[in-house]
Amino acid sequence: MSWKLTCRDAGDGSGDVILELPDDLLQAAGMAVGDTLELERDPNDSTAIRLTKVVLCDVCNASTAETGHGVLQAQWRDGEAEGMRLCRSCFNYAMATLRSAHRVNHMFDDDEPEQ
Ligand SMILES: [Zn+2]
């Protein structure tokens, strides 16, 4: 997907520009007000930039731009929903901790299969 937008001078002498992102672009890209975006030049088109939504880990606040992120998510029957977006390190820690805690808690169960 691509949009043609015009950068506006911030007007404060800083050389910064303001780029207003239209609602249809935000919606199509799954972005919302308050998201952190990474901007880079498009290597194939000198007049184009790429905007990437940067997900910060909900535990350690690290950027997941390089690696992607994991999601720990719940959708309860009472309608309540909750979730966490995690960097690879925190996600792996959560997975290992859950498996380890389960193993310890059920160590002496007779009917618990070995994992
Ligand atoms: Zn993290």
Coordinates of C-alpha atoms and ligand atoms in Angstrom, one line a residue:
M1 CA 0.0 0.0 0.0
S2 CA 1.2 3.5 -0.7
W3 CA -0.1 7.0 -0.2
K4 CA 1.2 10.3 -1.6
L5 CA 1.5 12.8 1.3
T6 CA 3.1 16.2 1.5
C7 CA 5.6 17.1 4.3
R8 CA 5.0 20.5 5.8
D9 CA 7.8 22.6 7.4
A10 CA 7.4 22.7 11.1
G11 CA 8.0 26.4 11.0
D12 CA 10.2 26.5 14.0
G13 CA 13.6 26.7 12.2
S14 CA 14.5 23.2 13.2
G15 CA 14.3 21.7 9.7
D16 CA 11.8 19.3 11.0
V17 CA 8.7 18.4 8.9
I18 CA 5.2 17.6 9.8
L19 CA 3.5 14.7 8.0
E20 CA -0.2 14.4 8.6
L21 CA -1.3 10.8 8.3
P22 CA -4.9 10.5 7.0
D23 CA -7.4 8.3 8.9
D24 CA -7.7 5.8 6.0
L25 CA -3.9 5.3 6.0
L26 CA -3.9 4.8 9.8
Q27 CA -6.7 2.3 9.6
A28 CA -5.2 0.4 6.6
A29 CA -1.9 0.1 8.4
G30 CA -3.3 -0.8 11.7
M31 CA -1.9 2.3 13.3
A32 CA -3.5 4.6 15.9
V33 CA -2.8 7.9 17.6
G34 CA -0.1 7.3 20.2
D35 CA 1.8 4.6 18.3
T36 CA 5.5 5.0 17.8
L37 CA 6.6 4.9 14.2
E38 CA 9.9 4.3 12.6
L39 CA 10.7 6.2 9.4
E40 CA 13.2 5.1 6.8
R41 CA 13.9 6.0 3.2
D42 CA 12.6 3.5 0.6
P43 CA 15.8 2.1 -1.0
N44 CA 13.9 1.7 -4.3
D45 CA 12.4 5.2 -4.5
S46 CA 14.3 8.3 -3.4
T47 CA 11.0 10.2 -3.0
A48 CA 9.4 7.7 -0.8
I49 CA 9.7 6.8 2.9
R50 CA 8.5 3.7 4.8
L51 CA 6.7 4.0 8.1
T52 CA 6.8 1.0 10.4
K53 CA 4.8 0.7 13.6
V54 CA 7.3 0.1 16.4
V55 CA 5.9 -2.1 19.1
L56 CA 7.5 -1.6 22.5
C57 CA 7.6 -4.6 24.9
D58 CA 5.0 -4.2 27.6
V59 CA 7.4 -5.5 30.2
C60 CA 10.9 -4.0 29.5
N61 CA 9.9 -1.3 27.0
A62 CA 12.4 -2.5 24.4
S63 CA 11.7 -1.8 20.7
T64 CA 10.7 -4.9 18.8
A65 CA 11.3 -3.3 15.4
E66 CA 14.1 -5.7 14.5
T67 CA 12.8 -9.0 15.8
G68 CA 9.0 -8.7 15.8
H69 CA 7.0 -9.3 19.0
G70 CA 5.1 -12.0 20.7
V71 CA 1.6 -11.7 22.1
L72 CA 0.2 -13.1 25.4
Q73 CA -3.5 -12.6 25.0
A74 CA -6.7 -13.5 26.7
Q75 CA -10.3 -13.2 25.6
W76 CA -12.4 -14.2 28.6
R77 CA -16.0 -15.4 28.3
D78 CA -17.2 -12.4 30.3
G79 CA -16.0 -10.1 27.6
E80 CA -12.9 -9.0 29.3
A81 CA -9.8 -9.0 27.2
E82 CA -6.3 -8.4 28.2
G83 CA -2.9 -8.9 26.7
M84 CA 0.8 -8.1 26.5
R85 CA 3.1 -7.5 23.6
L86 CA 6.5 -8.8 24.4
C87 CA 10.0 -8.7 23.0
R88 CA 11.6 -12.0 22.2
S89 CA 13.6 -12.1 25.4
C90 CA 10.5 -11.5 27.7
F91 CA 8.4 -13.8 25.6
N92 CA 10.9 -16.6 25.9
Y93 CA 11.2 -15.9 29.6
A94 CA 7.4 -16.1 30.0
M95 CA 7.2 -19.4 28.0
A96 CA 10.0 -21.0 29.9
T97 CA 8.7 -19.8 33.3
L98 CA 5.2 -21.1 32.7
R99 CA 6.5 -24.5 31.5
S100 CA 8.9 -24.7 34.5
A101 CA 6.2 -23.7 37.0
H102 CA 3.8 -26.2 35.6
R103 CA 6.4 -28.9 35.7
V104 CA 7.2 -28.2 39.3
N105 CA 3.6 -27.9 40.4
H106 CA 2.7 -31.2 38.9
M107 CA 6.0 -33.0 39.6
F108 CA 4.4 -35.6 42.0
D109 CA 1.0 -36.0 40.2
D110 CA 0.5 -39.6 39.2
D111 CA -1.6 -38.9 36.1
E112 CA 0.5 -36.1 34.7
P113 CA 2.2 -37.1 31.5
E114 CA 6.0 -36.5 31.2
Q115 CA 6.8 -33.4 29.1
Ligands
ZN1 ZN 10.8 -7.2 26.9

